[in-house]
Tab-separated table of C-alpha atoms and ligand atoms in Angstrom:
chain	number	residue	atom	x	y	z
C	167	UNK	CA	-72.325	101.955	-45.347
C	168	UNK	CA	-75.765	103.052	-44.298
C	169	UNK	CA	-78.489	104.126	-46.299
C	170	UNK	CA	-78.466	107.805	-47.534
C	171	UNK	CA	-81.671	109.916	-48.025
C	172	UNK	CA	-81.491	113.233	-49.541
C	173	UNK	CA	-83.953	115.627	-48.997
C	174	UNK	CA	-84.249	119.043	-50.622
C	175	UNK	CA	-86.246	121.419	-48.644
C	176	UNK	CA	-85.186	119.627	-45.597
C	177	UNK	CA	-86.420	122.946	-43.511
C	178	UNK	CA	-90.236	122.647	-44.738
C	179	UNK	CA	-93.084	121.263	-43.017
C	180	UNK	CA	-92.696	117.823	-44.138
C	181	UNK	CA	-88.913	117.876	-44.845
C	182	UNK	CA	-88.063	119.033	-40.766
C	183	UNK	CA	-90.723	116.465	-39.460
C	184	UNK	CA	-89.446	113.700	-41.653
C	185	UNK	CA	-85.664	114.420	-41.066
C	186	UNK	CA	-86.774	114.310	-37.207
C	187	UNK	CA	-88.374	110.841	-37.467
C	188	UNK	CA	-85.619	109.300	-39.794
C	189	UNK	CA	-82.910	110.225	-37.288
C	190	UNK	CA	-85.320	109.065	-34.374
C	191	UNK	CA	-86.515	105.794	-35.836
C	192	UNK	CA	-83.850	104.566	-38.366
C	193	UNK	CA	-80.080	104.355	-38.632
C	194	UNK	CA	-80.001	106.229	-42.163
C	195	UNK	CA	-78.033	109.157	-43.118
C	196	UNK	CA	-79.622	112.539	-44.036
C	197	UNK	CA	-78.266	115.067	-46.222
C	198	UNK	CA	-80.581	118.181	-46.575
C	199	UNK	CA	-80.569	121.679	-48.196
C	200	UNK	CA	-82.893	124.612	-47.708
C	201	UNK	CA	-83.006	128.125	-47.618
C	202	UNK	CA	-82.852	128.251	-43.935
C	203	UNK	CA	-82.843	125.871	-40.897
C	204	UNK	CA	-85.361	127.403	-38.250
C	205	UNK	CA	-87.361	124.301	-38.408
C	206	UNK	CA	-84.661	121.842	-37.562
C	207	UNK	CA	-83.651	123.074	-34.239
C	208	UNK	CA	-81.131	120.683	-32.771
C	209	UNK	CA	-81.178	118.271	-35.522
C	210	UNK	CA	-78.449	119.940	-37.243
C	211	UNK	CA	-75.847	118.776	-34.598
C	212	UNK	CA	-76.746	115.205	-35.126
C	213	UNK	CA	-73.850	113.459	-36.810
C	214	UNK	CA	-76.142	111.788	-39.096
C	215	UNK	CA	-77.336	114.796	-40.560
C	216	UNK	CA	-75.432	117.077	-43.161
C	217	UNK	CA	-77.157	120.067	-43.958
C	218	UNK	CA	-76.422	123.149	-45.640
C	219	UNK	CA	-78.246	126.254	-46.001
C	220	UNK	CA	-78.869	127.245	-49.720
C	221	UNK	CA	-81.194	127.306	-52.889
C	222	UNK	CA	-81.445	124.545	-54.638
C	223	UNK	CA	-81.660	126.516	-58.267
C	224	UNK	CA	-78.480	128.106	-57.174
C	225	UNK	CA	-76.623	125.316	-55.610
C	226	UNK	CA	-77.232	123.123	-58.681
C	227	UNK	CA	-73.818	121.178	-58.137
C	228	UNK	CA	-74.302	120.261	-54.737
C	229	UNK	CA	-77.793	119.017	-55.533
C	230	UNK	CA	-76.329	116.627	-58.343
C	231	UNK	CA	-73.241	115.495	-56.164
C	232	UNK	CA	-75.699	114.295	-53.504
C	233	UNK	CA	-78.261	112.731	-55.836
C	234	UNK	CA	-75.115	110.876	-57.285
C	235	UNK	CA	-74.382	109.812	-53.706
C	236	UNK	CA	-77.844	109.010	-52.197
C	237	UNK	CA	-79.739	106.166	-52.267
C	238	UNK	CA	-83.466	107.643	-52.055
C	239	UNK	CA	-84.155	111.323	-52.991
C	240	UNK	CA	-87.110	113.490	-51.811
C	241	UNK	CA	-87.374	117.008	-53.524
C	242	UNK	CA	-89.675	118.687	-51.376
C	243	UNK	CA	-88.953	122.100	-52.488
C	244	UNK	CA	-92.314	123.779	-53.846
C	245	UNK	CA	-94.881	126.294	-53.237
C	246	UNK	CA	-97.747	124.515	-51.849
C	247	UNK	CA	-100.078	127.402	-50.793
C	248	UNK	CA	-102.940	128.191	-53.016
C	249	UNK	CA	-102.855	132.241	-52.108
C	250	UNK	CA	-99.444	131.965	-53.916
C	251	UNK	CA	-100.847	129.941	-56.685
C	252	UNK	CA	-102.945	132.892	-57.880
C	253	UNK	CA	-100.570	135.698	-56.850
C	254	UNK	CA	-97.669	134.748	-58.358
C	255	UNK	CA	-98.274	131.643	-60.802
C	256	UNK	CA	-95.064	131.964	-63.074
C	257	UNK	CA	-93.053	131.276	-59.849
C	258	UNK	CA	-95.198	128.028	-58.868
C	259	UNK	CA	-94.147	127.027	-62.552
C	260	UNK	CA	-90.641	127.933	-62.155
C	261	UNK	CA	-89.977	126.381	-58.650
C	262	UNK	CA	-92.532	123.391	-58.826
C	263	UNK	CA	-92.118	122.717	-62.145
C	264	UNK	CA	-88.795	123.547	-63.828
C	265	UNK	CA	-86.587	123.325	-60.811
C	266	UNK	CA	-88.133	119.999	-59.992
C	267	UNK	CA	-87.898	118.717	-63.613
C	268	UNK	CA	-83.924	118.852	-63.668
C	269	UNK	CA	-83.936	117.296	-60.334
C	270	UNK	CA	-86.079	114.205	-61.656
C	271	UNK	CA	-83.848	114.014	-64.631
C	272	UNK	CA	-80.673	113.937	-62.734
C	273	UNK	CA	-82.360	110.904	-60.637
C	274	UNK	CA	-83.381	109.382	-63.976
C	275	UNK	CA	-79.829	109.795	-65.340
C	276	UNK	CA	-77.797	108.283	-62.090
C	277	UNK	CA	-80.552	105.668	-61.774
C	278	UNK	CA	-81.534	106.788	-58.283
C	279	UNK	CA	-84.871	106.152	-56.253
C	280	UNK	CA	-87.360	109.290	-56.280
C	281	UNK	CA	-89.851	109.763	-53.790
C	282	UNK	CA	-91.853	112.436	-55.258
C	283	UNK	CA	-94.702	114.816	-53.774
C	284	UNK	CA	-97.477	114.636	-56.181
C	285	UNK	CA	-100.711	116.512	-54.497
C	286	UNK	CA	-104.255	115.839	-53.579
C	287	UNK	CA	-104.791	119.105	-55.633
C	288	UNK	CA	-104.062	116.951	-58.513
C	289	UNK	CA	-107.618	115.493	-58.545
C	290	UNK	CA	-109.020	119.006	-58.862
C	291	UNK	CA	-112.884	119.247	-59.017
C	292	UNK	CA	-113.019	115.277	-59.705
C	293	UNK	CA	-116.595	114.306	-58.990
C	294	UNK	CA	-115.446	111.113	-57.042
C	295	UNK	CA	-116.544	110.458	-53.522
C	296	UNK	CA	-113.383	108.973	-52.810
C	297	UNK	CA	-110.272	110.049	-54.938
C	298	UNK	CA	-108.639	107.019	-56.401
C	299	UNK	CA	-104.822	106.775	-57.373
C	300	UNK	CA	-105.821	104.576	-60.419
C	301	UNK	CA	-109.249	105.889	-61.574
C	302	UNK	CA	-110.151	109.369	-60.474
C	303	UNK	CA	-110.024	111.642	-63.275
C	304	UNK	CA	-108.143	115.095	-62.902
C	305	UNK	CA	-110.649	117.876	-63.657
C	306	UNK	CA	-109.742	121.311	-63.668
C	307	UNK	CA	-110.936	124.950	-64.365
C	308	UNK	CA	-110.286	127.343	-67.080
C	309	UNK	CA	-107.155	129.008	-67.779
C	310	UNK	CA	-108.317	132.353	-66.506
C	311	UNK	CA	-108.741	130.468	-63.132
C	312	UNK	CA	-104.910	130.456	-62.582
C	313	UNK	CA	-105.087	128.334	-59.322
C	314	UNK	CA	-104.750	125.161	-61.397
C	315	UNK	CA	-101.227	126.015	-62.556
C	316	UNK	CA	-99.773	124.216	-59.463
C	317	UNK	CA	-102.275	121.101	-60.032
C	318	UNK	CA	-101.286	121.071	-63.787
C	319	UNK	CA	-97.755	121.440	-62.933
C	320	UNK	CA	-97.662	118.612	-60.652
C	321	UNK	CA	-99.732	116.433	-63.075
C	322	UNK	CA	-97.346	116.975	-65.739
C	323	UNK	CA	-94.524	115.932	-63.444
C	324	UNK	CA	-96.316	112.739	-62.537
C	325	UNK	CA	-96.992	111.717	-66.060
C	326	UNK	CA	-93.301	112.462	-66.978
C	327	UNK	CA	-92.307	110.535	-63.837
C	328	UNK	CA	-94.528	107.673	-64.506
C	329	UNK	CA	-93.315	107.605	-68.303
C	330	UNK	CA	-89.602	107.123	-67.347
C	331	UNK	CA	-91.142	104.339	-65.120
C	332	UNK	CA	-92.566	102.471	-68.102
C	333	UNK	CA	-89.792	103.339	-70.600
C	334	UNK	CA	-86.770	102.879	-68.179
C	335	UNK	CA	-87.729	100.809	-65.277
C	336	UNK	CA	-87.087	104.335	-63.503
C	337	UNK	CA	-87.714	103.555	-59.516
C	338	UNK	CA	-90.002	106.037	-57.949
C	339	UNK	CA	-92.920	106.633	-55.740
C	340	UNK	CA	-95.172	109.337	-56.271
C	341	UNK	CA	-97.521	110.438	-52.992
C	342	UNK	CA	-100.265	112.573	-52.618
C	343	UNK	CA	-100.678	114.405	-49.384
C	344	UNK	CA	-104.387	115.300	-48.281
C	345	UNK	CA	-104.095	118.676	-46.194
C	346	UNK	CA	-101.342	117.656	-43.737
C	347	UNK	CA	-101.480	119.717	-40.648
C	348	UNK	CA	-99.571	119.953	-37.538
C	349	UNK	CA	-96.838	122.499	-35.941
C	350	UNK	CA	-94.846	124.548	-38.418
C	351	UNK	CA	-97.045	123.757	-41.389
C	352	UNK	CA	-96.733	127.408	-42.083
C	353	UNK	CA	-95.592	130.620	-39.817
C	354	UNK	CA	-98.149	130.910	-37.324
C	355	UNK	CA	-96.477	134.287	-36.146
C	356	UNK	CA	-97.221	135.819	-39.474
C	357	UNK	CA	-100.895	137.229	-38.878
C	358	UNK	CA	-101.593	138.450	-42.785
C	359	UNK	CA	-104.228	136.469	-44.340
C	360	UNK	CA	-103.148	134.551	-47.424
C	361	UNK	CA	-99.412	133.631	-46.062
C	362	UNK	CA	-100.965	130.360	-44.408
C	363	UNK	CA	-102.939	127.411	-45.534
C	364	UNK	CA	-106.368	127.159	-43.557
C	365	UNK	CA	-105.340	125.119	-40.322
C	366	UNK	CA	-102.400	127.851	-39.697
C	367	UNK	CA	-104.666	130.557	-40.694
C	368	UNK	CA	-107.129	129.736	-38.357
C	369	UNK	CA	-104.910	129.199	-35.273
C	370	UNK	CA	-102.815	132.258	-36.097
C	371	UNK	CA	-106.444	134.383	-36.310
C	372	UNK	CA	-106.946	132.935	-32.711
C	373	UNK	CA	-103.615	133.851	-31.399
C	374	UNK	CA	-103.929	137.222	-33.065
C	375	UNK	CA	-107.510	138.027	-31.805
C	376	UNK	CA	-108.492	138.598	-35.642
C	377	UNK	CA	-111.711	137.207	-36.993
C	378	UNK	CA	-111.819	133.774	-38.946
C	379	UNK	CA	-113.107	134.337	-42.328
C	380	UNK	CA	-114.906	131.327	-44.099
C	381	UNK	CA	-114.359	131.640	-47.765
C	382	UNK	CA	-117.854	131.562	-49.216
C	383	UNK	CA	-119.371	130.396	-45.873
C	384	UNK	CA	-116.869	127.464	-45.534
C	385	UNK	CA	-118.937	124.518	-46.762
C	386	UNK	CA	-116.080	122.927	-48.732
C	387	UNK	CA	-114.395	119.881	-47.191
C	388	UNK	CA	-111.187	118.841	-46.619
C	389	UNK	CA	-109.596	115.575	-45.123
C	390	UNK	CA	-107.032	116.628	-42.559
C	391	UNK	CA	-104.048	114.353	-41.550
C	392	UNK	CA	-101.948	114.749	-38.852
C	393	UNK	CA	-98.012	115.147	-39.558
C	394	UNK	CA	-96.803	111.973	-37.214
C	395	UNK	CA	-99.104	109.775	-39.371
C	396	UNK	CA	-98.041	111.052	-42.687
C	397	UNK	CA	-94.512	111.015	-41.787
C	398	UNK	CA	-94.915	107.192	-40.778
C	399	UNK	CA	-96.054	106.354	-44.167
C	400	UNK	CA	-93.380	108.056	-45.780
C	401	UNK	CA	-90.885	106.124	-43.722
C	402	UNK	CA	-92.673	103.236	-44.841
C	403	UNK	CA	-92.141	104.316	-48.803
C	404	UNK	CA	-88.458	104.859	-48.161
C	405	UNK	CA	-88.306	101.747	-46.503
C	406	UNK	CA	-89.765	100.417	-49.778
C	407	UNK	CA	-89.833	96.445	-48.170
C	408	UNK	CA	-89.838	93.957	-51.191
C	409	UNK	CA	-90.289	96.738	-53.433
C	410	UNK	CA	-93.604	96.943	-52.462
C	411	UNK	CA	-93.631	101.013	-53.126
C	412	UNK	CA	-91.523	100.892	-56.471
C	413	UNK	CA	-93.520	102.609	-59.328
C	414	UNK	CA	-96.629	103.168	-57.272
C	415	UNK	CA	-98.730	106.251	-56.513
C	416	UNK	CA	-100.150	106.340	-52.667
C	417	UNK	CA	-102.621	108.937	-51.576
C	418	UNK	CA	-101.452	109.863	-47.888
C	419	UNK	CA	-104.681	111.209	-46.150
C	420	UNK	CA	-107.127	110.403	-43.209
C	421	UNK	CA	-110.919	110.137	-44.822
C	422	UNK	CA	-112.217	109.803	-41.010
C	423	UNK	CA	-110.960	113.635	-40.780
C	424	UNK	CA	-112.982	114.892	-43.499
C	425	UNK	CA	-114.701	118.139	-42.543
C	426	UNK	CA	-116.251	121.446	-43.669
C	427	UNK	CA	-113.804	124.341	-42.988
C	428	UNK	CA	-116.496	125.693	-40.977
C	429	UNK	CA	-116.958	123.182	-38.673
C	430	UNK	CA	-112.904	123.216	-38.599
C	431	UNK	CA	-113.204	126.971	-37.457
C	432	UNK	CA	-115.575	125.757	-34.759
C	433	UNK	CA	-113.623	122.954	-33.306
C	434	UNK	CA	-110.286	125.072	-33.265
C	435	UNK	CA	-112.143	127.816	-31.301
C	436	UNK	CA	-113.501	125.340	-28.941
C	437	UNK	CA	-110.462	123.142	-28.582
C	438	UNK	CA	-108.212	126.335	-27.998
C	439	UNK	CA	-110.551	127.060	-25.227
C	440	UNK	CA	-109.006	124.080	-23.263
C	441	UNK	CA	-105.815	126.057	-22.860
C	442	UNK	CA	-105.748	128.566	-19.914
C	443	UNK	CA	-103.449	130.519	-22.463
C	444	UNK	CA	-105.714	130.732	-25.233
C	445	UNK	CA	-108.781	130.560	-23.770
C	446	UNK	CA	-109.705	134.091	-23.344
C	447	UNK	CA	-108.296	134.985	-27.066
C	448	UNK	CA	-110.343	131.698	-28.616
C	449	UNK	CA	-113.643	132.724	-26.501
C	450	UNK	CA	-113.510	136.350	-28.079
C	451	UNK	CA	-112.782	135.157	-31.896
C	452	UNK	CA	-115.696	135.657	-34.097
C	453	UNK	CA	-116.412	133.896	-37.145
C	454	UNK	CA	-117.390	135.590	-40.203
C	455	UNK	CA	-117.710	134.754	-44.190
C	456	UNK	CA	-115.754	136.477	-47.138
C	457	UNK	CA	-116.558	135.836	-50.610
C	458	UNK	CA	-113.536	134.099	-52.404
C	459	UNK	CA	-113.053	136.995	-54.887
C	460	UNK	CA	-112.669	139.314	-51.937
C	461	UNK	CA	-110.271	136.693	-50.362
C	462	UNK	CA	-108.095	135.689	-52.959
C	463	UNK	CA	-109.045	137.517	-55.922
C	464	UNK	CA	-110.580	136.829	-59.288
C	465	UNK	CA	-108.223	133.757	-60.265
C	466	UNK	CA	-109.014	131.716	-57.590
C	467	UNK	CA	-111.445	128.486	-57.856
C	468	UNK	CA	-112.185	126.457	-55.124
C	469	UNK	CA	-112.446	122.592	-54.503
C	470	UNK	CA	-115.748	121.839	-52.771
C	471	UNK	CA	-114.831	118.418	-51.432
C	472	UNK	CA	-111.643	116.132	-51.141
C	473	UNK	CA	-111.441	112.680	-49.603
C	474	UNK	CA	-108.866	110.204	-50.374
C	475	UNK	CA	-109.073	106.415	-50.912
C	476	UNK	CA	-106.594	104.994	-48.602
C	477	UNK	CA	-107.280	101.527	-49.477
C	478	UNK	CA	-104.086	100.978	-51.710
C	479	UNK	CA	-101.677	102.746	-49.004
C	480	UNK	CA	-103.386	100.255	-46.165
C	481	UNK	CA	-102.976	97.218	-48.097
C	482	UNK	CA	-99.410	97.715	-49.806
C	483	UNK	CA	-98.055	99.619	-46.821
C	484	UNK	CA	-99.747	98.274	-43.782
C	485	UNK	CA	-100.138	101.733	-42.588
C	486	UNK	CA	-103.365	103.475	-41.316
C	487	UNK	CA	-103.584	106.915	-39.914
C	488	UNK	CA	-104.658	107.333	-36.071
C	489	UNK	CA	-105.045	110.930	-35.160
C	490	UNK	CA	-108.106	112.339	-35.110
C	491	UNK	CA	-108.675	115.908	-36.175
C	492	UNK	CA	-109.067	117.084	-32.380
C	493	UNK	CA	-106.273	115.156	-31.159
C	494	UNK	CA	-104.178	116.987	-34.045
C	495	UNK	CA	-105.581	120.423	-33.083
C	496	UNK	CA	-104.647	119.691	-29.615
C	497	UNK	CA	-101.026	118.580	-30.226
C	498	UNK	CA	-100.681	121.566	-32.265
C	499	UNK	CA	-101.795	124.174	-29.810
C	500	UNK	CA	-99.773	122.269	-26.948
C	501	UNK	CA	-96.671	122.921	-28.995
C	502	UNK	CA	-97.181	126.663	-29.529
C	503	UNK	CA	-98.140	127.110	-26.047
C	504	UNK	CA	-94.948	125.377	-25.130
C	505	UNK	CA	-93.013	127.555	-27.681
C	506	UNK	CA	-95.035	130.880	-26.779
C	507	UNK	CA	-93.762	129.979	-23.059
C	508	UNK	CA	-90.184	129.402	-24.479
C	509	UNK	CA	-90.087	132.653	-26.281
C	510	UNK	CA	-91.236	134.779	-23.110
C	511	UNK	CA	-88.782	133.091	-20.944
C	512	UNK	CA	-85.782	134.162	-23.570
C	513	UNK	CA	-87.113	137.621	-23.812
C	514	UNK	CA	-87.199	137.919	-19.811
C	515	UNK	CA	-83.633	136.270	-19.908
C	516	UNK	CA	-82.776	138.901	-22.679
C	517	UNK	CA	-84.109	141.944	-20.617
C	518	UNK	CA	-82.243	140.613	-17.640
C	519	UNK	CA	-78.708	140.364	-19.518
C	520	UNK	CA	-79.538	143.825	-20.995
S	15	UDP	N1	-110.241	129.120	-46.462
S	15	UDP	C1	-110.729	129.738	-45.571
S	15	UDP	N2	-110.270	130.831	-44.672
S	15	UDP	C2	-109.200	131.060	-44.929
S	15	UDP	C3	-108.037	130.326	-45.515
S	15	UDP	C4	-108.558	129.176	-46.082
S	15	UDP	O1	-112.289	129.279	-45.544
S	15	UDP	O2	-108.846	131.926	-43.867
S	15	UDP	C5	-110.341	127.987	-47.070
S	15	UDP	C6	-110.159	127.912	-48.808
S	15	UDP	O3	-110.901	128.474	-49.375
S	15	UDP	C7	-110.206	126.382	-49.047
S	15	UDP	C8	-109.970	125.722	-47.613
S	15	UDP	O4	-110.070	126.670	-46.669
S	15	UDP	O5	-111.310	125.898	-49.482
S	15	UDP	C9	-108.373	124.939	-47.536
S	15	UDP	O6	-107.579	125.788	-48.302
S	15	UDP	P1	-105.982	125.946	-47.878
S	15	UDP	O7	-105.255	127.163	-48.071
S	15	UDP	O8	-105.511	125.133	-46.494
S	15	UDP	O9	-105.563	124.849	-49.059
S	15	UDP	P2	-106.430	123.753	-50.176
S	15	UDP	O10	-106.825	122.629	-49.255
S	15	UDP	O11	-107.442	124.504	-50.814
S	15	UDP	O12	-105.420	123.489	-51.173
């Protein structure tokens, strides 16, 4: 019988890219659930992919049943957008923490392998130049800065999972994504600020001819990781050759792609000008600054720098990221140029039919 992977949130950014990679590069079966399937495209007709539309908090029996049947479980349903942490912190707690705790307990009870998304945000404002899975301190702001509810929720889940590993030899891997980027990270057609992470937000601003706004001047840095690199690492974690990933925590990131938000804005505007369909829009995009309190409100607190140590991930999994930031931006814009032209074609077809 082939290996069975259960992906909760299969239509998400990581879920959809991972499902595509598994079906392309492995002979496993994938079971998936999500609220919709718009990022999955033709994958839903693949006979090795069984997908249902649904909410994991409502379809509890489906989830339980499939955890029982699966070999590896990836619960990827979560709110992972800082604008939402400050806008609806309790929703973040209910979904990211409470709903996922139930899934974790099912995996423990059925003794199933869990591959759980921790977060690079977990390190918070840690002073370390490179954030290390085993030695970096996790540093958060006061309770009145509600941004930290996400990191705090994830931290407690990491600690719960780790404790099950120690007490029950529970088989898990925790992975920490460092600003994964690529097509379909968020909805680029949604022009409203706050609905996207910075990478999609800036592309969306260029596309909609809106000014790019650098929060507090944009000196803060992130290490951006192209989704294909990230998914390649996840495949190795699921492979788990000789148990190399069991009861381990791995940063997944690209320290070579550490860049300030300001430099990212300029690089995106410059790269977008290479594409005839986007060049005029990019040339006229202005870049301004906005205080964080105006952009996110009073409950926000930023992280000034976030660089992963990937020493352990590279050593243990034999993995290394390959896409530099400009290549990642190019590939993403190429994707949207293609989908914009497909959209235009189908609009013309529809008009002709009408
Ligand atoms: N940011 C910005 N302009 C925007 C959106 C975000 O300057 O329009 C900044 C934000 O303040 C943060 C960084 O970009 O410092 C990354 O934000 P993102 O939402 O991608 O997530 P984070 O890395 O903070 O989890």
